[in-house]
Amino acid sequence: MFRFLAFATGVALPLATLAQTITNFTPATGPVGTSITITGTGLAGAKSVLLNGQSLKLGINTGVSLQVTVPVAASTGKLVLTTATGNVLSATQFGVTRSTSGTTFPQQTTKGASFSSIKVTAASNSAVTAAYGAVYYSTPTIADLTNTNRTDLLIGNANGNVEYWKQTTVNGTAFTKIGNLQAGGVDIRVTNFAKPTVADIDGDGLLDMLVGTGSDKHIARFEQTAAGATTFTSLGNLKLTSGADLLTGGNFPRPAITDLNGDGKLDLLIGDYSGLMKRYEASAVNAATFTADAGNVQVDGVDIKADGATANGTSKPLIFDMDGNGLLDMVMGTQLGAIIRYEQSARYALTFTSKGNLTTDGTTAINMGTTGNNEGGFAAPIITDINNDGRLDMLIGDTNGSIYLYTQAQQAALVASPLPVVLTAFTGQATSAGNQLRWATATEQNSRSFEVERSADGNTFAPLGSIAAAGTTTSARTYQYLDAAAPAGLSYYRLRQVDLDGTVAYSPVVVLTATRLAVAAQALAYPSPFAETLSVALPGAEASQPATIALLTLDGRTVYSRAVELGATPQALAELPALAPGLYLLRTTTAAGTTTQRLSHN
């Protein structure tokens, strides 16, 4: 799989006609608040940039460069950039990092600490009161509604309302209750037991609040009335692609939004009273409709179920890369009050491995207890870094309506395992001999080959040829490929990188225009780097012709010379001497003149 460092892409046509691409973004990792610079083509008019459905604040946009800022609710994932003409997905993840990778969360010295005053309103919904008594059931989520780098705390309660608590100061640990969120001038109120999450699911730059509707078993959708607004418009219930309501099948659904498999289409994970975790996937990038239930999320081949084998066990999920290793964690609150952690089995996997209960000290499991209701604690967690100190804060709602604070224990930050290929350059140039592609890597791990692919429209690609990769190396490498048969006009190129285990990743796209000028054929030698064999050809030559080949060191010393007949078919040079690793110049002389090519020898 590729990791990309900053590099420039060779482009040979006006920007206005280029396909929309993300060539690179830098830095590749960083904490909440990081400014990311995205480079590419067709970036003018960007409406939104999303990271797992979280909207990044847009900054300076030059059309080929765009600055964005990582928001408070963000977690590791690929970037999706949307303009009026379409959307584009980054090839690699942006990793949300922090100063610690601890997976224990000590409870603060005073339960609730500065959150002791956060308590949602008791049930005034007569149906809820009759069935459950004067209960609260707080389910928190976080966002930055006003786009001011403040953490807004949104809390669903048993009444079906969503309360809005605003961070008193930036990076502060105190919150002030503003009131219930509204849509159309009236308080938002779903059937009962509102369970909210916030994301921009359609990529229009306006945040969507998705709210589980309690015993109604739907997910209601509300969208900001304008960017930065704290008021919403009701858009009804979420729909399946068929147009039917997305009906979860279990009471008290709580939604979570992420992109597990990195395809740009958001995954909607829903826990409910069944204790299972259901998965739906957006029907397309930025679609607000979802495919029929894609199946329950599994751990080790078995459906995840809150509270084990109990008949019911309300599950309340959130998705976050807790330890910063590039694998998403699913943290689930359960009806019995525990907080359970699962981690993706691999990057972009749809399955998980169990990591057990979250603890305060490595031994003592976090548990909200059974106070306030004999059915259990109904733990509802959300994770963010409230005060921007590099340590995650976990806020947990429960039956009593309180919000309790746990803070991540300090531990050395993990270094994510290196990705197999670090690509530092992929460029192209239209020449008289064809379209010349060049790329370079900083390191490679278990890499097998680079397959060059071409497209006439930027969408459908076909293979052209394959270059052997280095396997595993920490040294910089350079490669090149000549498309001598490139058609006149526009061509799109990308690299398909294949690892030894069969894993595949794609590079950004290079766009070139072949002019096909009638000039003398130019010699080309490959591969570069070469080892035991080196081949030379005259791409585009109509017939073979006499040529003299000379291989020189960079200081001009000739180490190999031979007269040959060259044509369009590559010819391996015979009797190459033993050469020291390093850079060499290949000088080819024909009746049309002399050309020189720089080569690397392993």
XYZ file of C-alpha atoms in Angstrom, residues 214-561:
348
model
C -35.991 5.301 20.474
C -38.931 2.910 20.294
C -39.751 4.258 16.800
C -36.652 2.358 15.493
C -35.726 4.938 12.822
C -32.786 7.308 12.322
C -34.040 10.888 11.925
C -31.930 13.311 9.888
C -31.539 17.029 10.564
C -29.224 19.334 8.580
C -27.741 22.701 9.549
C -29.672 25.630 8.090
C -26.346 27.231 7.124
C -22.629 26.644 7.714
C -21.837 27.516 11.342
C -25.514 27.528 12.370
C -26.875 25.943 15.538
C -30.330 25.579 13.998
C -31.440 22.699 11.812
C -33.893 21.666 9.131
C -35.737 18.376 9.478
C -35.145 16.055 6.489
C -37.234 13.145 7.745
C -35.913 9.636 8.365
C -32.846 8.165 6.687
C -33.757 6.122 3.620
C -32.572 2.976 1.951
C -31.554 3.114 -1.709
C -34.973 1.662 -2.521
C -36.636 4.761 -1.050
C -38.012 2.919 1.980
C -37.270 4.108 5.503
C -34.156 2.639 7.097
C -35.784 0.695 9.935
C -33.289 -0.840 12.371
C -35.515 -3.598 13.744
C -34.556 -2.935 17.361
C -35.613 -0.307 19.890
C -33.350 2.561 20.977
C -30.955 2.706 17.987
C -27.750 4.709 18.298
C -25.940 5.535 15.031
C -22.214 5.999 14.397
C -20.623 7.182 11.138
C -17.254 6.119 9.703
C -15.645 4.707 6.546
C -14.330 1.311 7.573
C -13.088 0.061 4.207
C -11.669 3.343 2.886
C -13.786 3.414 -0.281
C -15.154 6.919 0.372
C -18.687 5.604 0.980
C -19.702 6.195 4.591
C -20.629 3.246 6.784
C -23.534 3.671 9.186
C -23.149 1.442 12.245
C -26.232 1.123 14.421
C -26.428 -0.452 17.855
C -29.835 -1.057 19.424
C -31.719 -3.072 22.057
C -30.785 -6.338 20.331
C -27.194 -5.769 21.418
C -26.019 -6.403 17.861
C -24.156 -3.954 15.631
C -25.775 -3.488 12.227
C -23.898 -2.038 9.248
C -25.291 -0.064 6.324
C -23.183 1.527 3.580
C -23.931 4.712 1.629
C -25.119 3.865 -1.876
C -22.409 6.172 -3.308
C -19.859 8.727 -2.144
C -21.807 11.604 -0.547
C -25.102 9.740 -0.877
C -27.683 10.261 1.866
C -29.279 6.873 1.139
C -27.929 3.539 2.298
C -27.863 -0.019 1.065
C -29.967 -2.623 2.831
C -28.412 -4.038 5.988
C -24.922 -5.180 4.986
C -24.855 -7.666 7.865
C -23.950 -7.534 11.520
C -20.432 -6.430 12.382
C -18.345 -9.395 13.519
C -15.419 -10.132 15.791
C -13.466 -13.327 15.148
C -16.228 -14.627 12.861
C -19.048 -14.109 15.373
C -21.584 -11.285 15.535
C -20.619 -8.648 18.080
C -23.263 -8.598 20.813
C -23.325 -6.256 23.778
C -23.456 -7.972 27.182
C -22.719 -11.337 25.621
C -25.485 -13.877 25.358
C -28.170 -11.956 27.254
C -31.480 -11.676 25.441
C -31.109 -7.933 25.120
C -28.261 -5.574 25.852
C -28.488 -2.090 24.375
C -25.334 -1.285 22.402
C -24.139 2.285 21.938
C -21.135 2.504 19.576
C -18.603 5.120 18.586
C -15.696 4.805 16.147
C -12.289 6.278 16.916
C -8.604 5.433 16.435
C -7.892 5.424 20.139
C -4.225 4.433 20.119
C -3.180 6.178 16.897
C -1.999 3.030 15.096
C -4.095 3.564 11.960
C -6.673 0.919 12.904
C -10.120 2.159 13.870
C -11.445 1.203 17.294
C -15.121 0.559 17.950
C -15.928 1.504 21.530
C -19.290 0.202 22.717
C -21.295 1.194 25.759
C -23.556 -1.571 27.065
C -26.788 -1.818 28.987
C -24.955 -3.282 31.991
C -22.719 -0.211 32.127
C -19.460 -1.567 30.693
C -17.335 0.035 27.936
C -16.004 -2.579 25.500
C -13.288 -1.972 22.907
C -12.880 -3.691 19.532
C -10.185 -2.907 16.942
C -10.153 -3.395 13.172
C -8.476 -6.671 12.268
C -6.496 -4.823 9.538
C -6.480 -1.470 7.762
C -9.788 -1.014 5.930
C -11.196 -4.272 7.341
C -14.914 -4.708 8.050
C -14.160 -7.146 10.888
C -12.772 -6.561 14.361
C -10.796 -8.226 17.132
C -11.817 -7.976 20.780
C -9.674 -5.886 23.107
C -11.814 -6.410 26.206
C -13.326 -3.868 28.569
C -11.798 -0.418 28.935
C -10.324 0.048 32.387
C -9.295 2.864 34.682
C -5.915 1.318 35.538
C -5.409 -1.790 33.405
C -7.366 -3.924 35.884
C -10.505 -2.158 37.072
C -13.149 -2.157 34.344
C -15.062 1.064 33.744
C -18.668 0.420 34.731
C -21.504 2.900 35.137
C -23.199 0.579 37.655
C -26.905 0.058 38.131
C -27.775 3.252 39.994
C -31.014 4.927 39.032
C -32.533 1.995 37.163
C -32.632 -1.696 37.889
C -31.932 -2.547 34.253
C -28.348 -1.310 34.345
C -26.177 1.656 33.582
C -26.891 2.093 29.824
C -23.397 3.480 29.276
C -23.155 5.920 26.345
C -19.536 6.930 25.567
C -18.065 9.603 23.308
C -14.343 10.376 22.910
C -12.537 13.603 22.028
C -9.706 15.774 23.328
C -11.626 18.546 25.068
C -8.733 20.698 26.249
C -6.305 19.987 23.390
C -3.631 18.550 25.688
C -2.962 15.517 23.496
C -4.828 13.152 25.833
C -8.244 11.826 24.946
C -11.226 12.540 27.155
C -14.048 10.022 27.370
C -17.448 11.363 28.354
C -19.986 8.752 29.419
C -23.719 9.260 29.765
C -25.900 6.899 31.794
C -29.386 6.194 33.123
C -29.197 9.090 35.612
C -28.646 11.652 32.873
C -25.216 12.676 34.146
C -22.073 12.963 32.031
C -18.966 11.506 33.670
C -15.381 12.325 32.723
C -12.518 9.863 32.233
C -9.137 10.995 30.847
C -6.643 8.886 28.924
C -3.631 7.761 30.964
C -0.284 9.017 29.721
C 1.639 6.501 27.620
C 4.249 6.826 24.897
C 2.584 7.404 21.552
C 2.585 4.432 19.238
C 4.373 4.686 15.928
C 2.086 3.325 13.250
C 3.581 0.395 11.395
C 5.241 1.607 8.207
C 3.246 1.336 5.029
C 4.857 -0.892 2.404
C 5.733 1.810 -0.138
C 6.544 5.480 0.465
C 6.142 7.161 -2.922
C 7.946 10.507 -3.200
C 7.338 11.334 -6.857
C 5.189 10.338 -9.810
C 5.679 12.550 -12.860
C 5.238 12.410 -16.596
C 6.372 14.158 -19.754
C 5.082 13.973 -23.322
C 8.070 13.399 -25.623
C 8.550 12.667 -29.304
C 9.146 9.012 -28.398
C 5.963 8.729 -26.345
C 4.735 9.572 -22.857
C 7.581 9.154 -20.376
C 6.577 8.307 -16.779
C 8.939 8.454 -13.815
C 8.424 7.711 -10.147
C 10.527 7.420 -7.014
C 10.210 5.747 -3.628
C 11.854 6.605 -0.310
C 11.375 3.128 1.192
C 9.708 -0.123 0.204
C 8.508 -3.038 2.304
C 7.512 -6.371 0.731
C 6.708 -4.678 -2.595
C 6.417 -6.920 -5.658
C 5.697 -4.755 -8.699
C 4.473 -1.477 -10.148
C 1.911 -1.911 -12.905
C 1.412 1.109 -15.170
C -2.190 1.752 -16.218
C -3.617 4.190 -18.800
C -7.076 5.683 -19.296
C -8.636 7.828 -21.994
C -11.260 9.362 -19.671
C -9.714 9.281 -16.177
C -12.196 6.647 -15.016
C -11.575 3.332 -16.798
C -7.931 2.199 -16.688
C -6.201 -0.626 -18.581
C -2.768 -2.165 -17.856
C 0.210 -1.219 -20.048
C 3.188 -2.925 -18.458
C 4.821 -4.006 -15.200
C 8.107 -3.035 -13.504
C 9.582 -5.195 -10.739
C 9.730 -3.444 -7.365
C 12.605 -3.626 -4.885
C 10.965 -5.905 -2.307
C 12.199 -4.430 0.954
C 14.627 -1.517 1.063
C 15.219 1.630 3.072
C 17.119 3.261 0.192
C 15.597 5.677 -2.311
C 14.694 4.119 -5.680
C 13.747 5.576 -9.056
C 11.733 3.953 -11.850
C 10.579 4.884 -15.341
C 8.288 3.622 -18.067
C 7.821 4.829 -21.660
C 4.395 4.551 -23.260
C 5.673 4.525 -26.844
C 2.181 3.699 -28.136
C 0.438 6.599 -26.395
C -2.373 7.939 -28.582
C -2.399 11.554 -29.668
C -4.241 13.760 -27.230
C -5.128 13.325 -23.554
C -4.061 10.272 -21.510
C -4.405 9.559 -17.779
C -1.856 7.370 -15.992
C -1.678 5.728 -12.581
C 0.457 3.095 -10.843
C -1.013 -0.097 -9.448
C 1.369 -1.143 -6.692
C 1.226 -4.821 -5.691
C 2.696 -6.199 -2.454
C 4.090 -9.708 -2.008
C 0.911 -10.691 -0.144
C -1.254 -9.534 -3.041
C -2.385 -6.261 -1.436
C -2.986 -3.575 -4.067
C -2.873 0.241 -3.856
C -3.095 2.993 -6.473
C -1.098 6.172 -6.990
C -2.442 9.622 -7.846
C -3.165 10.241 -11.530
C -0.764 11.905 -13.980
C -2.363 13.609 -16.991
C -0.394 14.055 -20.252
C -1.066 15.199 -23.813
C 0.849 13.358 -26.554
C 1.703 15.569 -29.537
C 3.236 12.795 -31.729
C 5.639 15.117 -33.503
C 7.478 13.639 -36.487
C 11.066 13.639 -35.223
C 13.840 11.118 -35.072
C 13.367 8.171 -32.725
C 15.086 8.487 -29.346
C 16.789 5.560 -27.621
C 15.454 4.285 -24.311
C 17.120 1.864 -21.879
C 15.346 0.026 -19.068
C 14.797 -1.050 -16.399
C 16.172 1.610 -14.112
C 17.480 0.609 -11.693
C 18.966 -2.416 -13.525
C 20.829 -5.408 -12.177
C 22.117 -8.243 -14.405
C 20.416 -7.179 -17.652
C 19.839 -3.914 -19.484
C 17.734 -3.537 -22.631
C 17.775 -0.720 -25.193
C 15.197 0.150 -27.869
C 14.264 2.894 -30.326
C 10.538 3.283 -29.601
C 8.660 4.441 -32.655
C 11.453 3.494 -35.103
C 10.073 2.194 -38.410
C 13.101 -0.090 -38.993
C 16.239 -1.281 -37.236
C 19.331 0.893 -37.660
C 22.993 0.796 -36.672
C 23.828 2.315 -33.294
C 26.724 2.546 -30.874
C 26.041 2.007 -27.189
C 28.404 3.294 -24.482
C 28.008 3.045 -20.717
C 29.930 5.679 -18.746
C 30.503 6.594 -15.137
C 29.414 10.054 -14.025
C 33.016 11.271 -14.329
C 33.074 10.273 -18.044
C 34.957 6.943 -17.854
C 33.691 4.398 -20.416
C 33.005 0.980 -18.849
C 31.161 -0.635 -21.770
C 30.881 -0.009 -25.531
